[in-house]
Coordinates of C-alpha atoms and ligand atoms in Angstrom, one line a residue:
M1 CA 2.3 5.9 -26.0
G2 CA 1.3 3.6 -28.9
C3 CA -0.2 0.1 -28.7
R4 CA 1.8 -2.1 -26.3
T5 CA 0.8 -5.3 -28.1
S6 CA 2.3 -4.2 -31.3
L7 CA 5.8 -3.8 -29.7
A8 CA 8.4 -6.5 -30.9
S9 CA 9.3 -7.0 -27.2
W10 CA 5.6 -7.7 -26.3
Q11 CA 5.2 -10.1 -29.1
K12 CA 8.3 -12.0 -28.0
L13 CA 7.3 -12.1 -24.5
T14 CA 3.9 -13.5 -25.7
S15 CA 5.5 -16.3 -27.5
L16 CA 8.1 -16.8 -24.8
A17 CA 5.3 -17.2 -22.2
A18 CA 3.7 -20.2 -24.3
S19 CA 7.0 -22.1 -23.9
V20 CA 7.8 -21.0 -20.3
K21 CA 4.3 -22.3 -19.4
Q22 CA 5.7 -25.8 -20.1
L23 CA 8.6 -25.4 -17.6
H24 CA 8.8 -26.1 -13.9
L25 CA 10.8 -23.8 -11.5
K26 CA 12.6 -26.7 -10.1
D27 CA 14.1 -27.5 -13.6
L28 CA 15.3 -23.9 -13.8
F29 CA 17.1 -24.3 -10.5
N30 CA 18.6 -27.6 -11.5
A31 CA 19.8 -26.1 -14.9
Q32 CA 20.9 -22.8 -13.3
P33 CA 22.2 -23.6 -9.7
Q34 CA 23.4 -20.0 -9.4
R35 CA 19.9 -18.7 -9.9
F36 CA 20.0 -16.9 -6.4
D37 CA 23.2 -15.0 -7.4
Q38 CA 21.9 -14.2 -10.8
Y39 CA 18.4 -13.1 -9.8
S40 CA 18.7 -11.3 -6.6
V41 CA 19.5 -7.6 -5.8
S42 CA 20.3 -5.8 -2.6
H43 CA 20.2 -2.2 -1.9
S44 CA 20.6 -0.2 1.3
G45 CA 19.7 -3.1 3.7
I46 CA 16.9 -4.7 1.5
L47 CA 17.5 -8.0 -0.4
F48 CA 15.1 -8.7 -3.4
D49 CA 15.3 -12.3 -4.4
Y50 CA 13.2 -13.0 -7.6
S51 CA 15.0 -16.2 -8.6
K52 CA 11.8 -18.2 -7.6
N53 CA 9.8 -16.7 -10.5
L54 CA 9.4 -18.4 -13.9
V55 CA 12.0 -16.3 -15.7
S56 CA 15.0 -17.1 -17.9
S57 CA 17.6 -14.8 -19.2
D58 CA 15.6 -14.6 -22.5
V59 CA 12.5 -13.5 -20.6
L60 CA 14.4 -10.9 -18.6
K61 CA 16.1 -9.7 -21.9
Q62 CA 12.8 -9.1 -23.4
L63 CA 11.1 -7.7 -20.2
I64 CA 13.9 -5.2 -20.1
A65 CA 13.5 -4.5 -23.8
L66 CA 9.8 -3.9 -23.2
A67 CA 10.7 -1.3 -20.4
E68 CA 12.8 0.4 -22.9
D69 CA 10.2 0.3 -25.8
C70 CA 7.8 1.8 -23.2
E71 CA 10.3 4.7 -22.8
L72 CA 10.3 4.1 -19.1
S73 CA 13.5 6.3 -18.5
S74 CA 11.9 9.3 -20.0
W75 CA 8.6 8.8 -18.1
R76 CA 10.6 8.4 -14.9
D77 CA 12.4 11.8 -15.6
K78 CA 9.0 13.4 -16.4
M79 CA 7.6 12.3 -13.0
F80 CA 10.8 13.4 -11.0
S81 CA 10.9 16.8 -12.8
G82 CA 7.3 17.7 -12.2
E83 CA 5.6 17.2 -15.7
K84 CA 1.9 16.8 -15.5
I85 CA 1.8 13.1 -16.1
N86 CA -1.5 12.7 -14.4
I87 CA -3.0 13.6 -17.6
T88 CA -6.7 13.2 -16.7
E89 CA -6.4 15.7 -13.8
Q90 CA -3.6 17.9 -15.5
R91 CA -1.4 17.4 -12.3
A92 CA 2.3 16.7 -11.6
V93 CA 3.2 13.8 -9.6
L94 CA 5.8 14.7 -7.0
H95 CA 5.6 12.7 -4.0
T96 CA 9.3 12.2 -4.4
A97 CA 9.9 15.9 -3.7
L98 CA 8.6 15.3 -0.3
R99 CA 11.5 13.2 0.8
G100 CA 14.5 15.0 -0.5
S101 CA 16.0 16.5 -3.8
E102 CA 19.3 16.8 -5.1
S103 CA 18.6 20.2 -6.8
S104 CA 17.4 23.3 -5.1
E105 CA 14.8 24.1 -7.6
L106 CA 11.6 22.1 -8.8
L107 CA 9.0 24.0 -10.7
V108 CA 5.3 23.4 -10.9
D109 CA 3.5 26.0 -12.9
G110 CA 6.3 28.3 -12.4
E111 CA 6.7 28.0 -8.6
N112 CA 9.5 26.3 -6.9
V113 CA 7.8 23.8 -4.6
L114 CA 10.9 22.8 -2.6
P115 CA 10.7 25.7 -0.2
L116 CA 6.9 24.9 0.3
V117 CA 7.9 21.3 1.3
T118 CA 10.5 22.6 3.8
E119 CA 8.2 25.2 5.3
Q120 CA 5.4 22.5 5.9
L121 CA 8.0 20.0 7.3
E122 CA 9.3 22.7 9.7
K123 CA 5.7 23.5 10.9
V124 CA 5.2 19.7 11.4
A125 CA 8.5 19.5 13.4
T126 CA 7.6 22.5 15.6
F127 CA 4.1 21.3 16.3
V128 CA 5.3 17.7 17.0
N129 CA 7.7 18.9 19.5
A130 CA 5.3 21.2 21.2
V131 CA 2.7 18.4 21.6
R132 CA 5.2 15.7 22.6
S133 CA 6.9 17.9 25.1
G134 CA 3.6 19.0 26.7
D135 CA 3.9 22.6 25.6
W136 CA 0.7 22.4 23.7
R137 CA -2.2 22.2 26.0
G138 CA -5.8 21.4 25.7
A139 CA -8.6 24.0 26.4
T140 CA -8.4 23.2 30.1
G141 CA -4.7 23.3 30.3
K142 CA -4.0 19.7 30.4
V143 CA -1.2 18.0 28.4
I144 CA -2.3 16.1 25.4
T145 CA -2.0 12.1 25.8
D146 CA -4.1 10.9 22.8
I147 CA -4.2 11.6 19.1
V148 CA -7.3 10.6 17.1
S149 CA -6.4 10.7 13.5
I150 CA -9.5 10.9 11.2
G151 CA -9.1 10.2 7.6
V152 CA -9.7 7.6 4.9
G153 CA -8.0 5.8 2.1
G154 CA -4.7 7.5 1.4
S155 CA -5.4 9.9 4.2
N156 CA -5.4 7.0 6.6
L157 CA -3.9 3.8 5.3
G158 CA -0.3 5.0 5.0
P159 CA 0.0 6.7 8.6
Q160 CA -1.7 3.8 10.2
M161 CA 0.3 1.2 8.4
V162 CA 3.5 3.0 9.3
T163 CA 2.4 3.5 12.9
E164 CA 1.6 -0.1 13.4
A165 CA 4.9 -1.1 11.8
L166 CA 6.9 0.9 13.9
S167 CA 5.1 0.7 17.2
P168 CA 6.7 -2.3 18.8
N169 CA 9.6 -1.0 21.0
T170 CA 8.6 2.6 20.7
Q171 CA 8.2 4.6 23.9
S172 CA 5.8 7.4 23.0
P173 CA 4.3 10.1 25.0
L174 CA 1.3 9.9 22.9
N175 CA -1.4 7.1 22.1
V176 CA -2.5 7.3 18.4
H177 CA -5.9 6.0 17.4
Y178 CA -7.2 5.8 13.8
V179 CA -10.6 6.3 12.7
S180 CA -11.5 5.7 9.1
N181 CA -14.8 3.9 8.9
A182 CA -18.1 5.8 8.7
D183 CA -20.0 3.1 10.6
G184 CA -20.2 5.0 13.9
V185 CA -18.9 2.0 15.8
Q186 CA -15.2 2.8 15.3
I187 CA -15.5 6.5 16.3
A188 CA -17.8 5.6 19.2
T189 CA -15.5 2.8 20.7
T190 CA -12.4 5.1 20.3
L191 CA -14.0 8.0 21.9
E192 CA -15.5 6.1 24.9
K193 CA -11.9 5.3 26.1
L194 CA -10.7 8.9 26.0
N195 CA -10.6 11.9 28.0
A196 CA -11.7 15.0 25.9
E197 CA -9.4 17.3 27.7
T198 CA -6.2 15.4 26.8
T199 CA -7.3 14.5 23.2
L200 CA -6.2 16.1 20.1
F201 CA -7.8 15.3 16.8
V202 CA -6.1 15.4 13.5
V203 CA -8.5 15.5 10.6
S204 CA -6.7 14.4 7.4
S205 CA -8.5 15.0 4.2
K206 CA -6.8 16.3 1.1
T207 CA -10.0 17.6 -0.2
F208 CA -11.9 18.1 3.3
T209 CA -15.1 17.1 1.5
T210 CA -14.8 13.2 1.8
S211 CA -18.1 12.3 3.5
E212 CA -16.8 9.6 5.7
T213 CA -14.2 11.8 7.2
M214 CA -16.4 14.8 7.6
T215 CA -19.1 12.6 9.3
N216 CA -16.4 11.4 11.8
A217 CA -14.9 14.8 12.3
N218 CA -18.3 16.3 13.1
T219 CA -19.2 13.6 15.6
A220 CA -15.7 14.3 17.2
V221 CA -16.5 18.1 17.5
N222 CA -20.0 17.2 19.0
W223 CA -18.3 14.9 21.5
L224 CA -15.7 17.5 22.5
K225 CA -18.2 20.1 23.1
S226 CA -20.4 17.9 25.1
E227 CA -17.4 16.8 27.2
C228 CA -15.5 20.0 27.5
L229 CA -17.8 22.9 27.1
Q230 CA -14.9 25.2 26.5
R231 CA -15.3 28.0 23.9
D232 CA -12.1 27.6 22.5
A233 CA -11.9 23.7 22.7
V234 CA -12.0 23.2 18.9
S235 CA -9.0 25.5 18.3
K236 CA -7.0 23.6 21.1
H237 CA -8.2 20.1 20.1
F238 CA -8.3 20.0 16.4
V239 CA -5.6 20.4 13.6
A240 CA -6.3 19.6 10.0
V241 CA -4.1 18.4 6.9
S242 CA -5.8 19.5 3.7
T243 CA -5.4 21.5 0.6
N244 CA -8.7 23.1 1.1
I245 CA -8.2 25.9 3.6
E246 CA -11.6 27.4 2.7
K247 CA -13.3 24.3 4.1
T248 CA -11.0 23.8 7.1
T249 CA -11.9 27.4 8.1
E250 CA -15.5 26.8 7.5
F251 CA -15.2 23.8 9.7
G252 CA -13.8 26.0 12.5
I253 CA -10.2 25.0 12.5
D254 CA -7.9 27.9 13.1
P255 CA -5.7 28.5 9.9
D256 CA -2.5 28.4 12.0
N257 CA -3.5 24.7 12.7
V258 CA -3.9 23.7 9.3
F259 CA -0.9 21.8 7.6
T260 CA -1.2 22.0 4.0
M261 CA -0.2 19.7 0.9
W262 CA -0.6 20.1 -2.8
D263 CA -2.5 18.7 -5.7
W264 CA 0.8 17.1 -7.0
V265 CA 0.6 14.7 -4.0
G266 CA -1.8 11.9 -4.7
G267 CA -3.8 10.6 -1.7
R268 CA -2.3 7.1 -1.7
F269 CA 1.3 8.5 -2.1
S270 CA 0.9 11.0 0.6
L271 CA 2.1 9.6 3.8
W272 CA 5.5 11.5 3.3
S273 CA 3.6 14.8 3.3
T274 CA 1.8 16.4 6.3
I275 CA -0.6 13.6 6.1
G276 CA 2.1 11.8 7.9
L277 CA 1.7 14.1 10.9
P278 CA 0.1 11.4 13.1
I279 CA 3.2 9.2 12.5
A280 CA 5.5 12.1 13.5
L281 CA 3.3 12.7 16.7
Y282 CA 3.6 9.2 17.6
L283 CA 7.2 8.4 16.6
G284 CA 8.9 12.0 16.9
F285 CA 10.1 14.1 14.0
D286 CA 13.5 12.5 13.8
Q287 CA 11.9 9.1 13.2
F288 CA 9.6 10.6 10.6
N289 CA 12.8 12.1 8.9
Q290 CA 14.2 8.6 9.0
L291 CA 11.3 7.4 7.1
L292 CA 11.8 10.1 4.5
K293 CA 15.5 9.1 4.2
G294 CA 14.6 5.6 3.6
A295 CA 12.1 6.6 0.7
H296 CA 14.8 9.0 -0.7
A297 CA 17.4 6.2 -0.8
A298 CA 14.8 4.2 -2.9
D299 CA 14.1 7.2 -5.1
L300 CA 17.9 7.4 -5.8
H301 CA 18.0 3.7 -6.5
F302 CA 15.0 3.9 -8.9
K303 CA 16.5 6.9 -10.7
S304 CA 20.0 5.5 -11.2
A305 CA 20.1 1.7 -11.1
P306 CA 20.4 0.0 -14.5
F307 CA 17.0 -1.8 -15.2
E308 CA 18.5 -5.3 -14.7
Q309 CA 19.5 -4.3 -11.1
N310 CA 16.6 -1.9 -10.3
I311 CA 14.3 -3.4 -7.8
P312 CA 11.1 -1.3 -8.6
V313 CA 11.5 -2.0 -12.2
L314 CA 12.1 -5.6 -11.7
M315 CA 9.1 -5.9 -9.4
A316 CA 6.9 -4.2 -12.0
L317 CA 8.3 -6.3 -14.8
L318 CA 7.7 -9.5 -12.8
S319 CA 4.1 -8.4 -12.1
L320 CA 3.4 -7.8 -15.7
W321 CA 5.1 -11.1 -16.7
N322 CA 3.2 -13.2 -14.1
T323 CA -0.1 -11.4 -14.8
T324 CA -0.3 -10.2 -18.3
F325 CA 1.8 -12.9 -20.1
M326 CA 1.5 -16.0 -17.8
G327 CA -2.2 -15.5 -16.8
A328 CA -2.1 -15.0 -13.0
K329 CA -5.1 -13.1 -11.9
A330 CA -4.0 -12.4 -8.2
Q331 CA -1.0 -11.5 -6.2
A332 CA -0.4 -12.2 -2.4
I333 CA 1.4 -9.9 -0.2
L334 CA 2.7 -11.8 2.9
P335 CA 4.5 -10.0 5.5
Y336 CA 6.2 -12.4 8.0
D337 CA 6.0 -9.7 10.9
Q338 CA 3.0 -9.0 12.9
S339 CA 3.8 -5.2 13.0
M340 CA 3.5 -5.1 9.2
H341 CA 0.0 -6.6 9.2
M342 CA -1.4 -3.5 7.5
L343 CA 1.0 -3.8 4.5
P344 CA -1.4 -5.9 2.2
A345 CA -4.3 -3.3 2.8
Y346 CA -1.9 -0.5 2.1
L347 CA -0.7 -2.1 -1.0
Q348 CA -4.2 -3.0 -2.3
Q349 CA -5.0 0.8 -2.4
A350 CA -1.5 1.7 -3.7
E351 CA -1.7 -0.7 -6.6
M352 CA -5.4 -1.4 -7.3
E353 CA -6.5 2.2 -7.0
S354 CA -3.5 3.3 -9.3
N355 CA -3.5 0.6 -11.9
G356 CA -6.9 -1.3 -11.6
K357 CA -7.8 0.5 -14.9
S358 CA -8.7 -0.6 -18.5
T359 CA -8.2 2.6 -20.5
T360 CA -4.9 3.5 -22.1
F361 CA -3.3 6.9 -22.0
A362 CA -4.8 7.5 -25.6
G363 CA -8.3 6.7 -24.3
E364 CA -8.6 3.1 -25.7
Q365 CA -9.6 -0.1 -24.1
V366 CA -6.5 -2.0 -23.0
A367 CA -6.1 -5.3 -24.9
Y368 CA -4.6 -7.3 -22.1
T369 CA -5.0 -8.0 -18.4
S370 CA -3.7 -5.1 -16.3
V371 CA -3.0 -5.5 -12.6
P372 CA -3.8 -8.6 -10.5
L373 CA -6.0 -8.5 -7.4
I374 CA -3.8 -7.7 -4.5
W375 CA -4.6 -9.5 -1.2
G376 CA -2.9 -11.0 1.8
M377 CA -2.3 -11.1 5.5
T378 CA 0.6 -11.8 7.9
G379 CA 2.3 -15.0 6.7
I380 CA 1.8 -17.2 9.7
N381 CA -1.9 -16.5 10.0
G382 CA -2.1 -16.9 6.3
Q383 CA -0.6 -20.3 6.4
H384 CA -3.4 -21.5 8.6
A385 CA -6.0 -19.8 6.6
F386 CA -5.5 -19.7 2.8
Y387 CA -2.2 -21.2 2.1
Q388 CA -3.8 -24.5 1.3
Y389 CA -5.2 -22.7 -1.8
L390 CA -1.9 -21.3 -2.6
H391 CA -0.3 -24.7 -2.5
Q392 CA -3.0 -26.8 -4.1
G393 CA -5.6 -24.6 -5.5
T394 CA -6.4 -24.6 -9.2
T395 CA -5.3 -21.1 -9.8
V396 CA -1.6 -19.9 -9.4
V397 CA -1.1 -16.8 -7.1
P398 CA 2.3 -15.4 -7.2
A399 CA 3.3 -14.0 -3.8
D400 CA 5.7 -11.5 -2.2
F401 CA 7.0 -12.9 1.0
I402 CA 8.5 -10.0 3.2
G403 CA 10.5 -10.5 6.4
S404 CA 13.4 -9.1 8.2
V405 CA 16.9 -10.4 9.4
T406 CA 16.4 -8.7 12.7
P407 CA 13.1 -8.7 14.6
R408 CA 11.8 -5.5 16.2
I409 CA 11.5 -7.3 19.4
N410 CA 13.8 -10.2 20.0
V411 CA 12.0 -12.9 22.0
G412 CA 13.6 -16.2 22.5
K413 CA 13.5 -18.4 19.4
H414 CA 10.5 -16.7 18.0
H415 CA 12.2 -15.0 15.0
T416 CA 13.9 -18.2 14.1
V417 CA 10.6 -20.0 14.1
L418 CA 9.0 -17.3 12.1
M419 CA 11.5 -17.0 9.5
S420 CA 11.9 -20.8 9.1
N421 CA 8.2 -20.8 8.1
M422 CA 8.8 -18.2 5.5
F423 CA 11.8 -19.8 3.9
A424 CA 10.0 -23.2 3.9
Q425 CA 6.9 -21.9 2.3
T426 CA 8.7 -20.4 -0.6
E427 CA 10.8 -23.6 -1.1
A428 CA 7.5 -25.7 -0.9
L429 CA 5.6 -23.5 -3.2
M430 CA 8.6 -23.8 -5.8
N431 CA 9.4 -27.5 -5.5
G432 CA 6.0 -29.0 -4.6
V433 CA 6.0 -32.8 -3.9
T434 CA 5.9 -35.5 -6.5
D435 CA 3.9 -38.7 -6.6
E436 CA 7.0 -40.6 -5.9
E437 CA 8.1 -38.5 -3.0
V438 CA 4.6 -38.8 -1.5
A439 CA 4.6 -42.5 -1.9
A440 CA 8.1 -42.9 -0.6
Q441 CA 7.0 -40.9 2.5
L442 CA 4.0 -43.0 3.1
R443 CA 5.9 -46.2 2.6
E444 CA 8.4 -45.0 5.3
K445 CA 5.5 -44.4 7.7
G446 CA 4.4 -48.1 7.1
A447 CA 1.4 -47.4 4.9
D448 CA 0.1 -50.3 2.7
E449 CA 0.1 -49.9 -1.1
S450 CA -3.6 -49.5 -1.4
E451 CA -3.5 -46.8 1.2
I452 CA -0.6 -45.3 -0.8
E453 CA -2.5 -45.4 -4.0
S454 CA -5.7 -43.6 -2.6
L455 CA -3.7 -41.0 -0.7
V456 CA -1.0 -40.0 -3.4
P457 CA -3.2 -37.8 -5.4
H458 CA -4.5 -35.8 -2.4
K459 CA -0.9 -35.3 -1.1
V460 CA 0.7 -34.4 -4.5
H461 CA 1.8 -30.7 -4.8
Q462 CA 2.6 -29.6 -8.3
G463 CA 4.8 -26.7 -7.0
N464 CA 5.9 -24.2 -9.6
R465 CA 4.2 -21.4 -7.8
P466 CA 6.3 -18.2 -8.2
T467 CA 7.4 -16.3 -5.2
T468 CA 9.5 -13.3 -4.5
T469 CA 11.3 -12.8 -1.1
I470 CA 12.1 -9.4 0.2
L471 CA 14.3 -9.4 3.3
L472 CA 14.8 -6.1 5.3
D473 CA 17.9 -5.9 7.5
K474 CA 15.5 -4.4 10.1
I475 CA 12.0 -3.2 10.6
D476 CA 12.9 0.3 11.3
A477 CA 11.8 3.6 10.0
F478 CA 14.5 3.8 7.2
H479 CA 13.9 0.4 5.9
V480 CA 10.0 0.7 5.9
G481 CA 10.4 4.0 4.2
Q482 CA 12.5 2.5 1.7
L483 CA 10.3 -0.6 1.3
I484 CA 7.0 1.6 0.6
A485 CA 8.8 3.8 -1.9
L486 CA 10.2 0.8 -3.9
Y487 CA 6.6 -0.5 -4.2
E488 CA 5.5 3.0 -5.3
H489 CA 8.0 3.0 -8.0
K490 CA 7.0 -0.5 -8.8
I491 CA 3.4 0.9 -9.3
F492 CA 4.6 3.8 -11.4
T493 CA 6.6 1.5 -13.6
Q494 CA 3.6 -1.0 -13.9
G495 CA 1.4 1.9 -15.1
I496 CA 3.8 3.0 -17.7
L497 CA 4.2 -0.7 -18.9
L498 CA 0.4 -1.2 -18.9
D499 CA 0.0 2.2 -20.5
V500 CA -2.6 3.4 -17.9
C501 CA -2.6 6.6 -16.0
S502 CA -1.8 5.6 -12.4
F503 CA -2.6 8.8 -10.7
D504 CA -6.4 9.3 -11.0
Q505 CA -9.1 7.2 -9.5
W506 CA -12.4 7.8 -11.5
G507 CA -13.8 4.5 -10.4
V508 CA -13.7 5.7 -6.7
E509 CA -15.2 9.0 -7.6
L510 CA -18.1 7.3 -9.2
G511 CA -19.1 5.6 -5.9
K512 CA -18.7 8.8 -4.0
G513 CA -21.1 10.8 -6.1
L514 CA -23.8 8.1 -6.0
A515 CA -23.4 7.6 -2.2
N516 CA -24.0 11.4 -1.6
A517 CA -27.1 11.2 -3.8
I518 CA -28.4 8.3 -2.0
Q519 CA -27.8 9.7 1.4
G520 CA -29.9 12.7 0.5
E521 CA -32.7 10.4 -0.6
L522 CA -32.6 8.3 2.6
E523 CA -32.6 11.5 4.7
R524 CA -35.6 13.0 2.8
G525 CA -37.4 9.5 2.6
E526 CA -38.0 10.1 -1.1
F527 CA -36.3 7.9 -3.6
A528 CA -35.4 8.8 -7.2
I529 CA -35.7 6.3 -9.9
H530 CA -33.3 3.4 -9.6
D531 CA -33.1 -0.1 -10.8
S532 CA -35.5 -2.6 -9.0
S533 CA -32.7 -4.0 -6.8
T534 CA -31.5 -0.7 -5.5
T535 CA -35.0 0.6 -5.0
G536 CA -36.1 -2.6 -3.3
L537 CA -33.0 -2.4 -1.0
L538 CA -33.7 1.2 -0.1
N539 CA -37.4 0.4 0.6
Y540 CA -36.6 -2.5 2.7
F541 CA -33.9 -0.6 4.6
S542 CA -36.1 2.4 5.3
K543 CA -39.0 0.4 6.4
K544 CA -37.0 -1.8 8.7
R545 CA -35.1 1.3 10.2
V546 CA -38.5 2.8 11.1
E547 CA -39.7 -0.4 12.7
Y548 CA -36.4 -0.7 14.7
S549 CA -36.5 2.9 15.9
A550 CA -40.1 2.7 17.0
Ligands
F6P1 O1 -10.1 6.4 -1.9 C1 -10.2 7.4 -2.9 C2 -9.6 8.6 -2.5 O2 -9.9 9.6 -3.3 C3 -8.2 8.5 -2.3 O3 -7.4 8.7 -3.4 C4 -7.9 9.3 -1.0 O4 -6.7 9.0 -0.5 C5 -9.1 9.1 -0.2 O5 -10.2 9.0 -1.1 C6 -9.4 10.2 0.7 O6 -9.5 11.4 0.2 P1 -9.4 12.9 1.0 O7 -8.0 12.8 1.5 O8 -9.7 14.0 0.0 O9 -10.4 12.7 2.1

């Protein structure tokens, strides 16, 4: 890929950043009153307004030039056509194939993967209909009422986030519960409310070796057996989503009850695959299909829109500009909708597990800041928690504000109150409040001059904090699918611009391996040689455990 910093566009952006750092967003709006028209794009019911970012036409021109210098179009084609762009694991990256294709053939290692996708989708549809209609019965002949989805990371966050996003106003014959944590509390408190005879477990694990998931799955089997005592209970109450049929069989799951996926679907991009089974069970297959359609609309947009009008490309370029060139270290994700409360957590994994890296494709250390720290929570709650920092903290945190034109549930004036807050925040973060404005407001309230003098420094807001606003027509399956896929393509583009491989996660694998080793040591009560802190902690923990269990 070549060294990014030696590209002419990169160097021009570096010098542009030095001058743009002297500007204020307010001045850009004064100089260009049409910024909203110039710097917003809409596609299939999603408006993307990036006008409140510190970008000028010169900056955008160079950012687009950078995307071209990085051969983004050619990399995009490679991804969509199934080339093995996950270079460290030698895998294709084809989550896009799960949500529709314009051609009839897509080859991976000589095999057309499209019929495989159709086959699994049909299997999901049949199963979902059987469970939702009551045809699928538990071991004692009772209709299933509750689904417990066991999985972690990409095998949990996407399905749970989408389920939560679309649950308001959904009448489902099934309750869906998600268990991801290995702490024991989550599975215990979930199971205590349930009737084993009417509960179905979906164990989602691409590898079927993830220790947290297998620990929860084994606890679920034991609970089922202790509650139900039927010989064929597991086959009637457990299905799996995995690529590892050997392990699912070993676990005791009937091969007919295994929904498969492939190594060309990355965990954090997998909600469109059979990993989305809990979503389909909860919402019904038609709604799941709408989700896929929304994502496919985003795929088509990403493939065909010119970079200047291409939402995911712009998202990635803005992230790079704000982070790598302008020096931001974090980015906030602020959904103004309670049902989207898991979006920040979902995007944390999607972006940080993908691009939180410091090695280039060629195996060299990157010479720049890669992705920002992604964090956030629902906007209104955030306003009463950390927005103080966003407005007056010493670091600038660019933020994505996400809201909808139509609420999922219309209650009195609620949506107007909610969205007024969202619009007000982006305006305030951009404009800030000057000394003169603060003084004038205080004077109007009758404050004397010495009080004004002492209060002004505390009440001044510098403003000039970049924000992007994403407005969905509705929070429905189509638009949520589209929104997630836009972020996915942003992340892909960001990886190309940063010259990092977005589709592996060696940092996560490191922790997994060490945890397995330490678990063995704790179980045996014999510790290998660690540093003094780890040894001290293990000794303290083991000793106290014995004391507490005595
Ligand atoms: O979080 C790391 C990770 O490897 C993710 O990429 C993946 O989604 C998750 O663990 C769960 O893995 P599995 O689906 O194999 O249980």
